[in-house]
Short mmCIF file of C-alpha atoms and ligand atoms in Angstrom, two decimals:
data_model
loop_
_atom_site.label_atom_id
_atom_site.label_comp_id
_atom_site.label_asym_id
_atom_site.label_seq_id
_atom_site.Cartn_x
_atom_site.Cartn_y
_atom_site.Cartn_z
CA MET A 6 94.29 130.95 97.10
CA PRO A 7 93.17 128.11 99.37
CA TYR A 8 95.43 125.21 100.24
CA TYR A 9 94.09 121.66 99.94
CA ILE A 10 94.99 118.95 102.43
CA VAL A 11 93.89 115.48 101.34
CA VAL A 12 93.63 112.98 104.19
CA LEU A 13 94.17 109.41 102.96
CA GLY A 14 94.85 106.07 104.61
CA THR A 15 93.59 102.57 105.26
CA ALA A 16 90.24 101.87 106.94
CA GLY A 17 90.16 103.02 110.54
CA SER A 18 93.57 104.72 110.44
CA GLY A 19 92.05 107.94 111.82
CA LYS A 20 91.29 110.08 108.71
CA THR A 21 87.93 111.35 109.89
CA THR A 22 89.13 112.03 113.43
CA LEU A 23 92.25 113.83 112.16
CA SER A 24 90.21 115.91 109.69
CA GLY A 25 88.13 117.19 112.61
CA SER A 26 91.06 117.77 114.95
CA LEU A 27 93.10 119.49 112.22
CA ARG A 28 90.25 121.90 111.45
CA GLU A 29 89.99 122.73 115.15
CA TYR A 30 93.75 123.22 115.34
CA LEU A 31 93.77 125.58 112.34
CA GLU A 32 90.81 127.54 113.69
CA ASP A 33 92.52 127.86 117.07
CA HIS A 34 95.41 129.45 115.15
CA SER A 35 93.05 131.97 113.50
CA LEU A 36 93.03 130.16 110.16
CA ASP A 37 89.84 129.41 108.34
CA ALA A 38 89.40 125.74 107.39
CA ALA A 39 86.58 123.88 105.66
CA ILE A 40 86.11 120.11 105.61
CA VAL A 41 84.93 118.26 102.52
CA ASN A 42 83.60 114.81 103.42
CA LEU A 43 84.42 112.65 100.41
CA ASP A 44 83.24 109.40 102.02
CA PRO A 45 79.76 108.52 100.68
CA ALA A 46 79.43 105.57 103.08
CA VAL A 47 80.20 107.22 106.41
CA GLU A 48 77.33 107.13 108.89
CA LYS A 49 78.44 109.41 111.69
CA LEU A 50 80.95 112.22 111.54
CA PRO A 51 82.58 113.78 114.60
CA TYR A 52 82.65 117.14 112.74
CA ASP A 53 80.09 119.16 110.85
CA PRO A 54 81.17 118.97 107.17
CA ASP A 55 81.17 122.16 105.11
CA VAL A 56 80.66 120.12 101.95
CA ASP A 57 79.28 116.58 102.09
CA VAL A 58 79.49 114.12 99.24
CA ARG A 59 76.50 112.27 100.70
CA ASP A 60 74.41 115.12 99.25
CA TYR A 61 75.49 113.82 95.82
CA VAL A 62 75.64 110.03 96.23
CA ASP A 63 74.29 107.68 98.85
CA ALA A 64 76.37 104.49 99.13
CA ARG A 65 73.63 102.68 101.06
CA GLU A 66 71.12 103.38 98.30
CA VAL A 67 73.64 102.25 95.65
CA MET A 68 74.20 99.04 97.64
CA GLU A 69 70.47 98.21 97.70
CA LYS A 70 69.64 99.36 94.19
CA TYR A 71 72.46 97.44 92.48
CA GLY A 72 72.73 94.52 94.93
CA LEU A 73 76.35 95.35 95.78
CA GLY A 74 78.39 94.70 98.92
CA PRO A 75 79.83 97.62 100.90
CA ASN A 76 83.14 97.78 98.97
CA GLY A 77 81.52 97.45 95.54
CA ALA A 78 78.94 100.09 96.47
CA LEU A 79 81.66 102.47 97.62
CA ILE A 80 83.56 102.10 94.35
CA ALA A 81 80.38 102.48 92.28
CA SER A 82 79.43 105.56 94.35
CA MET A 83 82.80 107.18 93.63
CA ASP A 84 82.31 106.45 89.91
CA MET A 85 78.89 108.14 90.11
CA LEU A 86 80.41 111.05 91.98
CA ALA A 87 82.93 111.54 89.16
CA LEU A 88 79.95 112.17 86.87
CA LYS A 89 78.70 114.94 89.19
CA ILE A 90 82.12 116.45 89.73
CA ASN A 91 81.25 119.85 88.22
CA ASP A 92 78.43 120.41 90.72
CA LEU A 93 80.65 119.31 93.60
CA ARG A 94 83.50 121.57 92.46
CA GLU A 95 81.11 124.53 92.14
CA GLU A 96 79.89 124.03 95.68
CA ILE A 97 83.48 123.85 96.95
CA GLU A 98 84.54 126.91 94.96
CA GLY A 99 81.70 128.83 96.59
CA LEU A 100 83.59 128.65 99.89
CA ARG A 101 86.62 130.80 100.67
CA PRO A 102 88.61 129.23 103.51
CA ASN A 103 92.41 129.32 103.84
CA TYR A 104 92.47 125.53 103.95
CA PHE A 105 90.28 122.77 102.58
CA ILE A 106 90.62 119.46 104.39
CA ILE A 107 89.39 116.54 102.29
CA ASP A 108 88.39 113.44 104.30
CA THR A 109 88.45 110.37 102.07
CA PRO A 110 87.01 106.83 102.32
CA GLY A 111 89.25 104.00 103.55
CA GLN A 112 88.92 101.91 100.38
CA MET A 113 92.46 102.62 99.25
CA GLU A 114 92.01 101.10 95.79
CA VAL A 115 90.03 104.17 94.75
CA PHE A 116 93.19 106.27 95.20
CA ALA A 117 96.04 103.77 94.84
CA PHE A 118 94.84 101.59 91.98
CA ARG A 119 91.96 103.26 90.12
CA GLU A 120 91.41 106.39 88.05
CA THR A 121 88.39 107.68 89.93
CA GLY A 122 90.08 108.96 93.08
CA PRO A 123 92.76 111.01 91.30
CA ILE A 124 90.20 112.33 88.76
CA ILE A 125 87.89 113.54 91.54
CA LEU A 126 90.70 115.08 93.59
CA ASN A 127 92.39 116.76 90.62
CA SER A 128 89.09 118.28 89.49
CA ILE A 129 88.35 119.64 92.95
CA ILE A 130 91.85 121.02 93.57
CA GLY A 131 92.53 122.41 90.09
CA GLU A 132 95.78 124.39 90.12
CA ASN A 133 95.80 125.12 93.83
CA ARG A 134 98.52 123.99 96.18
CA ARG A 135 97.93 120.64 97.77
CA ALA A 136 99.44 118.09 100.12
CA SER A 137 98.37 114.58 100.88
CA LEU A 138 98.57 113.10 104.34
CA PHE A 139 98.94 109.34 104.28
CA LEU A 140 97.77 108.03 107.64
CA ILE A 141 99.44 104.97 109.08
CA ASP A 142 97.70 103.33 112.03
CA GLY A 143 100.30 103.49 114.80
CA LEU A 144 98.92 100.40 116.49
CA GLN A 145 99.61 98.36 113.36
CA VAL A 146 103.13 99.52 112.64
CA VAL A 147 104.73 98.42 115.85
CA ASN A 148 105.01 95.29 113.70
CA PRO A 149 107.93 95.96 111.30
CA ASN A 150 106.40 93.94 108.41
CA ASN A 151 103.21 96.02 108.69
CA LEU A 152 105.30 99.17 108.59
CA LEU A 153 106.95 98.01 105.37
CA SER A 154 103.53 97.29 103.77
CA SER A 155 102.19 100.65 104.91
CA LEU A 156 105.18 102.44 103.38
CA LEU A 157 104.64 100.54 100.11
CA LEU A 158 100.95 101.53 100.08
CA SER A 159 101.87 105.12 100.83
CA ALA A 160 104.23 105.02 97.82
CA SER A 161 101.43 103.57 95.64
CA VAL A 162 99.17 106.47 96.57
CA HIS A 163 101.96 108.94 95.85
CA ALA A 164 102.63 107.26 92.51
CA ARG A 165 98.96 107.74 91.48
CA LEU A 166 98.42 111.25 92.83
CA ALA A 167 101.93 112.71 92.63
CA TYR A 168 101.12 115.23 95.37
CA PRO A 169 103.64 116.30 97.97
CA GLN A 170 102.98 113.72 100.67
CA ILE A 171 103.53 113.42 104.40
CA ASN A 172 103.23 110.11 106.22
CA VAL A 173 101.36 110.49 109.50
CA VAL A 174 101.57 107.82 112.19
CA THR A 175 98.35 108.08 114.25
CA LYS A 176 97.08 106.87 117.65
CA THR A 177 100.39 107.49 119.42
CA ASP A 178 98.47 107.84 122.70
CA LEU A 179 97.71 104.10 122.51
CA ILE A 180 101.30 103.00 121.89
CA PRO A 181 103.53 102.16 124.87
CA GLY A 182 106.64 104.34 125.13
CA ASP A 183 109.15 101.61 124.29
CA GLU A 184 107.21 100.62 121.15
CA LEU A 185 106.98 104.28 120.12
CA GLY A 186 110.76 104.47 120.54
CA LYS A 187 111.13 101.51 118.19
CA ILE A 188 108.97 103.20 115.53
CA ASP A 189 111.15 106.33 115.84
CA GLU A 190 114.23 104.18 115.42
CA TYR A 191 112.81 102.56 112.25
CA PHE A 192 112.11 105.95 110.70
CA GLU A 193 115.44 107.42 111.70
CA ASP A 194 117.39 104.42 110.47
CA PRO A 195 115.94 102.30 107.62
CA TYR A 196 118.62 99.71 108.34
CA SER A 197 117.12 99.00 111.75
CA LEU A 198 113.76 98.28 110.09
CA ALA A 199 115.37 96.01 107.50
CA GLU A 200 117.02 94.23 110.42
CA ALA A 201 113.74 93.84 112.35
CA LEU A 202 111.64 92.33 109.52
CA ASN A 203 110.39 88.84 110.28
CA SER A 204 111.71 86.08 108.04
CA PRO A 205 113.37 88.41 105.54
CA GLY A 206 114.92 85.26 104.07
CA TYR A 207 111.60 84.41 102.45
CA LEU A 208 111.25 87.78 100.72
CA ILE A 209 112.26 88.00 97.09
CA TRP A 210 114.59 90.92 97.88
CA SER A 211 117.93 90.53 99.56
CA LYS A 212 118.55 92.47 102.77
CA ASP A 213 120.65 95.00 100.81
CA GLU A 214 117.82 95.50 98.36
CA ILE A 215 115.32 95.99 101.18
CA GLU A 216 117.59 98.63 102.70
CA LEU A 217 117.77 100.47 99.38
CA LEU A 218 114.01 100.22 98.97
CA LEU A 219 113.41 101.52 102.50
CA GLU A 220 115.69 104.49 101.89
CA LYS A 221 113.44 105.53 98.99
CA LEU A 222 110.22 104.82 100.87
CA MET A 223 111.40 106.94 103.77
CA LEU A 224 112.04 110.05 101.68
CA PHE A 225 108.60 111.27 102.74
CA ASP A 226 108.32 113.48 105.81
CA VAL A 227 106.90 111.59 108.75
CA VAL A 228 104.97 112.99 111.70
CA LYS A 229 103.47 111.18 114.69
CA VAL A 230 100.15 112.40 116.08
CA SER A 231 97.49 111.58 118.60
CA ASN A 232 94.06 112.79 117.63
CA VAL A 233 92.99 112.35 121.23
CA SER A 234 95.66 114.35 123.08
CA GLY A 235 96.52 116.64 120.14
CA GLU A 236 100.18 115.73 120.54
CA GLY A 237 102.07 116.09 117.26
CA LEU A 238 99.63 118.53 115.64
CA ASP A 239 102.19 121.36 115.93
CA GLU A 240 104.71 119.20 114.05
CA LEU A 241 102.07 118.24 111.48
CA TYR A 242 101.20 121.89 110.90
CA ALA A 243 104.90 122.75 110.50
CA ALA A 244 105.38 119.90 108.00
CA LEU A 245 102.29 121.04 106.05
CA GLN A 246 103.56 124.62 105.91
CA ARG A 247 106.91 123.43 104.58
CA VAL A 248 105.15 121.51 101.82
CA LEU A 249 102.41 124.02 101.04
CA ALA A 250 104.04 127.37 101.57
CA GLY A 251 107.76 126.56 101.45
CA GLY A 252 108.33 129.15 104.15
CA GLU A 253 107.04 131.88 101.81
CA ASP A 254 104.23 134.27 102.55
CA TYR A 255 100.76 132.73 102.08
CA TYR A 256 99.68 135.33 99.48
CA THR A 257 102.83 135.63 97.37
CA GLU A 258 103.17 131.92 96.56
CA GLU A 259 102.94 130.75 92.97
CA PRO A 260 100.34 128.00 92.51
CA ASN A 261 101.42 124.40 91.86
CA PRO A 262 102.08 123.55 88.23
CA VAL A 263 99.05 121.98 86.54
CA LEU A 264 99.18 118.20 86.92
N1 GTP B 8 93.15 106.64 120.86
C1 GTP B 8 93.04 107.12 119.64
N2 GTP B 8 92.01 106.74 118.85
C2 GTP B 8 91.92 107.25 117.62
C3 GTP B 8 92.88 108.17 117.09
N3 GTP B 8 92.52 108.48 115.82
C4 GTP B 8 91.39 107.80 115.58
N4 GTP B 8 91.02 107.05 116.64
C5 GTP B 8 89.87 106.12 116.75
O1 GTP B 8 90.01 105.14 115.74
C6 GTP B 8 88.74 104.80 115.19
C7 GTP B 8 88.74 105.05 113.69
O2 GTP B 8 88.92 106.44 113.46
P1 GTP B 8 88.33 107.18 112.19
O3 GTP B 8 88.76 108.60 112.30
O4 GTP B 8 86.89 106.91 112.01
O5 GTP B 8 89.16 106.43 111.05
P2 GTP B 8 88.98 106.57 109.47
O6 GTP B 8 90.33 106.41 108.88
O7 GTP B 8 88.21 107.79 109.14
O8 GTP B 8 88.09 105.27 109.17
P3 GTP B 8 87.32 104.94 107.79
O9 GTP B 8 86.71 106.20 107.29
O10 GTP B 8 86.30 103.93 108.23
O11 GTP B 8 88.32 104.36 106.87
C8 GTP B 8 87.72 105.66 115.93
O12 GTP B 8 87.19 104.89 116.99
C9 GTP B 8 88.55 106.81 116.47
O13 GTP B 8 88.01 107.36 117.64
C10 GTP B 8 93.98 108.54 117.93
O14 GTP B 8 94.89 109.30 117.56
N5 GTP B 8 94.00 107.99 119.19
MG1 MG B 9 86.51 108.08 107.93
#
C-alpha cells in the first residue's frame, strides 16, 4: 500500500522545492516515490512530475476564458478538477510507488476554507495512509506574531482535512543562528512565544488564554528543514515514519480508517 504525503502551505513557503527534495531523499534511501503536481497554475517545476494536474486543467486558459484573476482562476480550476477526479485517480492508481508526494497550490483557502481541496485529496488517497506537511516559511516566523498566525492556519488546515499533520519550518539556511535559536525556544516553550508577541494587550485573548491556545497549537510535530542544504530531511523522514508507519513494518500496517 502506498503512503501519501500531502505538502501544504502558504504561497512561496517551499512546497514545490520540498516535494522535489523529498523525492530525491526517498530515492537515495532506496524508496520509490512519485510526485503528483496538484497546482494547475505553476509554470516551472524543479522536478519532473509523475502525474500533472495541468494535463487536466489549465489555470491560464481558465483565467482568459472566464475573465478571472489568478486567484479566482485557481479556485475555478480546482472546482473543474474535482469534476475530473475519477480520471485523475485512475492515473494515480496506475502507479505503484512506496510514497506519493502531493504538491499543492499556495492558495490556502482551497484546503483551509473550501470543500474542493479536501474532496480532491480524499478521493485520491482513498483509504491509504496519509500525512500532511504544513510548511511554514522560516523567514516569516522569526516574527512571533507571524508564527502565531501560521500556527492558526496550520490548525485550520488540520481541522478541514483531519490528517496526521507535521509542521515544517523551511528555509533554515537563510535564518541567522540566533534567530533560529529563538524559533526553537518558541516551539519548546509556548510561554516564551506568548511572552514575545507584540502588543498582546490589544488581542482579545488574555496572556493566559494565549498560552493555553499555543499549547494546543503546538501539539503537532515540528521539523526544521533547508531544501537547499538538505539539513533536517533526516528528521522529517523520521517524523513521517512515526506518523505513517508507527514504527511498524511497512507491509503489515493496517490502513487508516475511512474518513
Ligand atoms: N534558501 C532557500 N530557499 C528556498 C527553500 N525552499 C524554497 N526556497 C525558495 O523559495 C522560493 C519559493 O519556493 P517554492 O518551492 O516555489 O514555494 P511554493 O510553496 O511551492 O510556492 P507556490 O507554489 O507559489 O505557493 C523559490 O525561490 C525557492 O527556491 C529553502 O529551504 N531555502
Ligand atoms: Mg509550488
